[in-house]
Amino acid sequence: MNSNKFSNPKDAFYWIDPTFDSYKLGGEVKNGILAWNALPEINFTKKVPTASGVEASIEYLDKYNGNIYGQSFGNGRITIYKKWRVELDSTQRTETIVHEVGHEAGLAHTQEKNDEIAVMRRLGFNNKAYPLKDDKAGIAKKY
């Protein structure tokens, strides 16, 4: 767990940087956000035109930041980098969004070694673009 927590988890608003649409990737970002709606504790209800006052704000920067695909900063702020767009396949891009939104919902990296029960793993991919068993348990405990 981390100290982040959605203030309105059952009526959560989100913003997606329009730049994603210029690469035809806005749908993958939206799917990653809405994947959390499968949990009873979270419901993203509305995409809004500005980033203020939202539970998740996904910004795109068309530059590299080392080996980082995306980064969570707290207060709903997530930045996705060029490496995400260029190097990952569709499932991995969506899984990255699920992972970063998980940080904003209050989840930290969950295990010492990578396994297949969490999208919140520190390294690598499960190629499952949705919250898994350990993620669901963490959200249930947090909310």
GROMACS .gro file of C-alpha atoms in nm:
model
  143
    1MET     CA    1   0.000   0.000   0.000
    2ASN     CA    2   0.097   0.362  -0.039
    3SER     CA    3  -0.057   0.682   0.099
    4ASN     CA    4  -0.263   0.761  -0.213
    5LYS     CA    5  -0.638   0.714  -0.200
    6PHE     CA    6  -0.919   0.823  -0.430
    7SER     CA    7  -1.143   1.081  -0.264
    8ASN     CA    8  -1.445   0.977  -0.474
    9PRO     CA    9  -1.382   0.612  -0.561
   10LYS     CA   10  -1.746   0.535  -0.654
   11ASP     CA   11  -1.783   0.841  -0.878
   12ALA     CA   12  -1.430   0.887  -1.010
   13PHE     CA   13  -1.359   1.126  -1.296
   14TYR     CA   14  -1.061   1.089  -1.527
   15TRP     CA   15  -0.876   1.291  -1.790
   16ILE     CA   16  -0.678   1.154  -2.085
   17ASP     CA   17  -0.426   1.374  -2.265
   18PRO     CA   18  -0.561   1.427  -2.621
   19THR     CA   19  -0.211   1.355  -2.754
   20PHE     CA   20  -0.285   0.983  -2.710
   21ASP     CA   21  -0.553   1.010  -2.978
   22SER     CA   22  -0.305   1.148  -3.230
   23TYR     CA   23  -0.126   0.811  -3.199
   24LYS     CA   24  -0.459   0.622  -3.195
   25LEU     CA   25  -0.385   0.503  -2.840
   26GLY     CA   26  -0.657   0.682  -2.642
   27GLY     CA   27  -0.869   0.366  -2.633
   28GLU     CA   28  -0.591   0.168  -2.469
   29VAL     CA   29  -0.552   0.435  -2.202
   30LYS     CA   30  -0.927   0.444  -2.140
   31ASN     CA   31  -0.943   0.064  -2.117
   32GLY     CA   32  -0.663   0.065  -1.860
   33ILE     CA   33  -0.847   0.316  -1.644
   34LEU     CA   34  -1.186   0.147  -1.676
   35ALA     CA   35  -1.038  -0.196  -1.593
   36TRP     CA   36  -1.060  -0.090  -1.229
   37ASN     CA   37  -1.441  -0.071  -1.261
   38ALA     CA   38  -1.447  -0.452  -1.231
   39LEU     CA   39  -1.388  -0.402  -0.858
   40PRO     CA   40  -1.687  -0.305  -0.640
   41GLU     CA   41  -1.483  -0.038  -0.458
   42ILE     CA   42  -1.400   0.172  -0.767
   43ASN     CA   43  -1.614   0.318  -1.042
   44PHE     CA   44  -1.472   0.558  -1.299
   45THR     CA   45  -1.783   0.732  -1.426
   46LYS     CA   46  -1.682   1.023  -1.646
   47LYS     CA   47  -1.408   1.138  -1.880
   48VAL     CA   48  -1.369   1.514  -1.838
   49PRO     CA   49  -1.207   1.779  -2.062
   50THR     CA   50  -0.957   1.913  -1.806
   51ALA     CA   51  -0.715   1.750  -1.563
   52SER     CA   52  -0.824   1.938  -1.251
   53GLY     CA   53  -1.018   1.765  -0.977
   54VAL     CA   54  -0.992   1.415  -1.123
   55GLU     CA   55  -0.895   1.085  -0.962
   56ALA     CA   56  -0.673   0.995  -1.260
   57SER     CA   57  -0.501   1.232  -1.501
   58ILE     CA   58  -0.300   1.056  -1.772
   59GLU     CA   59  -0.049   1.282  -1.950
   60TYR     CA   60   0.173   1.182  -2.244
   61LEU     CA   61   0.529   1.310  -2.292
   62ASP     CA   62   0.686   1.220  -2.627
   63LYS     CA   63   1.032   1.173  -2.478
   64TYR     CA   64   1.226   0.897  -2.310
   65ASN     CA   65   1.283   0.887  -1.934
   66GLY     CA   66   1.540   0.611  -1.898
   67ASN     CA   67   1.376   0.268  -1.875
   68ILE     CA   68   1.046   0.407  -1.748
   69TYR     CA   69   0.722   0.349  -1.939
   70GLY     CA   70   0.506   0.548  -1.700
   71GLN     CA   71   0.519   0.718  -1.363
   72SER     CA   72   0.271   0.797  -1.087
   73PHE     CA   73   0.319   1.120  -0.893
   74GLY     CA   74   0.027   1.121  -0.646
   75ASN     CA   75  -0.280   1.343  -0.652
   76GLY     CA   76  -0.402   1.148  -0.955
   77ARG     CA   77  -0.111   1.254  -1.178
   78ILE     CA   78   0.031   0.993  -1.413
   79THR     CA   79   0.281   1.056  -1.692
   80ILE     CA   80   0.335   0.809  -1.976
   81TYR     CA   81   0.657   0.829  -2.178
   82LYS     CA   82   0.755   0.761  -2.540
   83LYS     CA   83   0.908   0.422  -2.449
   84TRP     CA   84   0.551   0.303  -2.367
   85ARG     CA   85   0.426   0.397  -2.715
   86VAL     CA   86   0.726   0.269  -2.910
   87GLU     CA   87   0.828  -0.053  -2.734
   88LEU     CA   88   0.513  -0.215  -2.591
   89ASP     CA   89   0.233  -0.407  -2.755
   90SER     CA   90  -0.132  -0.317  -2.699
   91THR     CA   91  -0.182  -0.548  -2.398
   92GLN     CA   92   0.135  -0.424  -2.229
   93ARG     CA   93   0.042  -0.060  -2.288
   94THR     CA   94  -0.299  -0.117  -2.129
   95GLU     CA   95  -0.142  -0.315  -1.844
   96THR     CA   96   0.093  -0.023  -1.777
   97ILE     CA   97  -0.205   0.213  -1.743
   98VAL     CA   98  -0.379  -0.034  -1.507
   99HIS     CA   99  -0.057  -0.049  -1.302
  100GLU     CA  100  -0.010   0.329  -1.277
  101VAL     CA  101  -0.377   0.388  -1.189
  102GLY     CA  102  -0.328   0.123  -0.920
  103HIS     CA  103  -0.057   0.340  -0.764
  104GLU     CA  104  -0.295   0.636  -0.764
  105ALA     CA  105  -0.562   0.418  -0.600
  106GLY     CA  106  -0.319   0.340  -0.319
  107LEU     CA  107  -0.135   0.024  -0.422
  108ALA     CA  108   0.242  -0.016  -0.407
  109HIS     CA  109   0.453  -0.285  -0.570
  110THR     CA  110   0.326  -0.596  -0.397
  111GLN     CA  111   0.585  -0.868  -0.384
  112GLU     CA  112   0.955  -0.928  -0.358
  113LYS     CA  113   0.960  -1.142  -0.671
  114ASN     CA  114   0.746  -1.111  -0.980
  115ASP     CA  115   0.453  -1.351  -0.991
  116GLU     CA  116   0.123  -1.379  -1.172
  117ILE     CA  117  -0.117  -1.260  -0.901
  118ALA     CA  118  -0.065  -0.885  -0.934
  119VAL     CA  119  -0.057  -0.618  -1.201
  120MET     CA  120   0.133  -0.417  -0.937
  121ARG     CA  121   0.452  -0.616  -0.987
  122ARG     CA  122   0.774  -0.415  -0.990
  123LEU     CA  123   0.917  -0.544  -1.319
  124GLY     CA  124   0.795  -0.711  -1.634
  125PHE     CA  125   0.446  -0.792  -1.754
  126ASN     CA  126   0.184  -1.058  -1.691
  127ASN     CA  127   0.019  -0.968  -2.022
  128LYS     CA  128  -0.308  -0.938  -1.835
  129ALA     CA  129  -0.442  -0.584  -1.862
  130TYR     CA  130  -0.669  -0.586  -1.558
  131PRO     CA  131  -0.644  -0.603  -1.178
  132LEU     CA  132  -0.552  -0.949  -1.050
  133LYS     CA  133  -0.608  -1.137  -0.722
  134ASP     CA  134  -0.354  -0.948  -0.510
  135ASP     CA  135  -0.456  -0.610  -0.656
  136LYS     CA  136  -0.822  -0.677  -0.574
  137ALA     CA  137  -0.734  -0.776  -0.216
  138GLY     CA  138  -0.532  -0.457  -0.170
  139ILE     CA  139  -0.813  -0.234  -0.296
  140ALA     CA  140  -1.069  -0.415  -0.078
  141LYS     CA  141  -0.846  -0.350   0.225
  142LYS     CA  142  -0.780   0.014   0.130
  143TYR     CA  143  -1.145   0.108   0.068
   0.00000   0.00000   0.00000
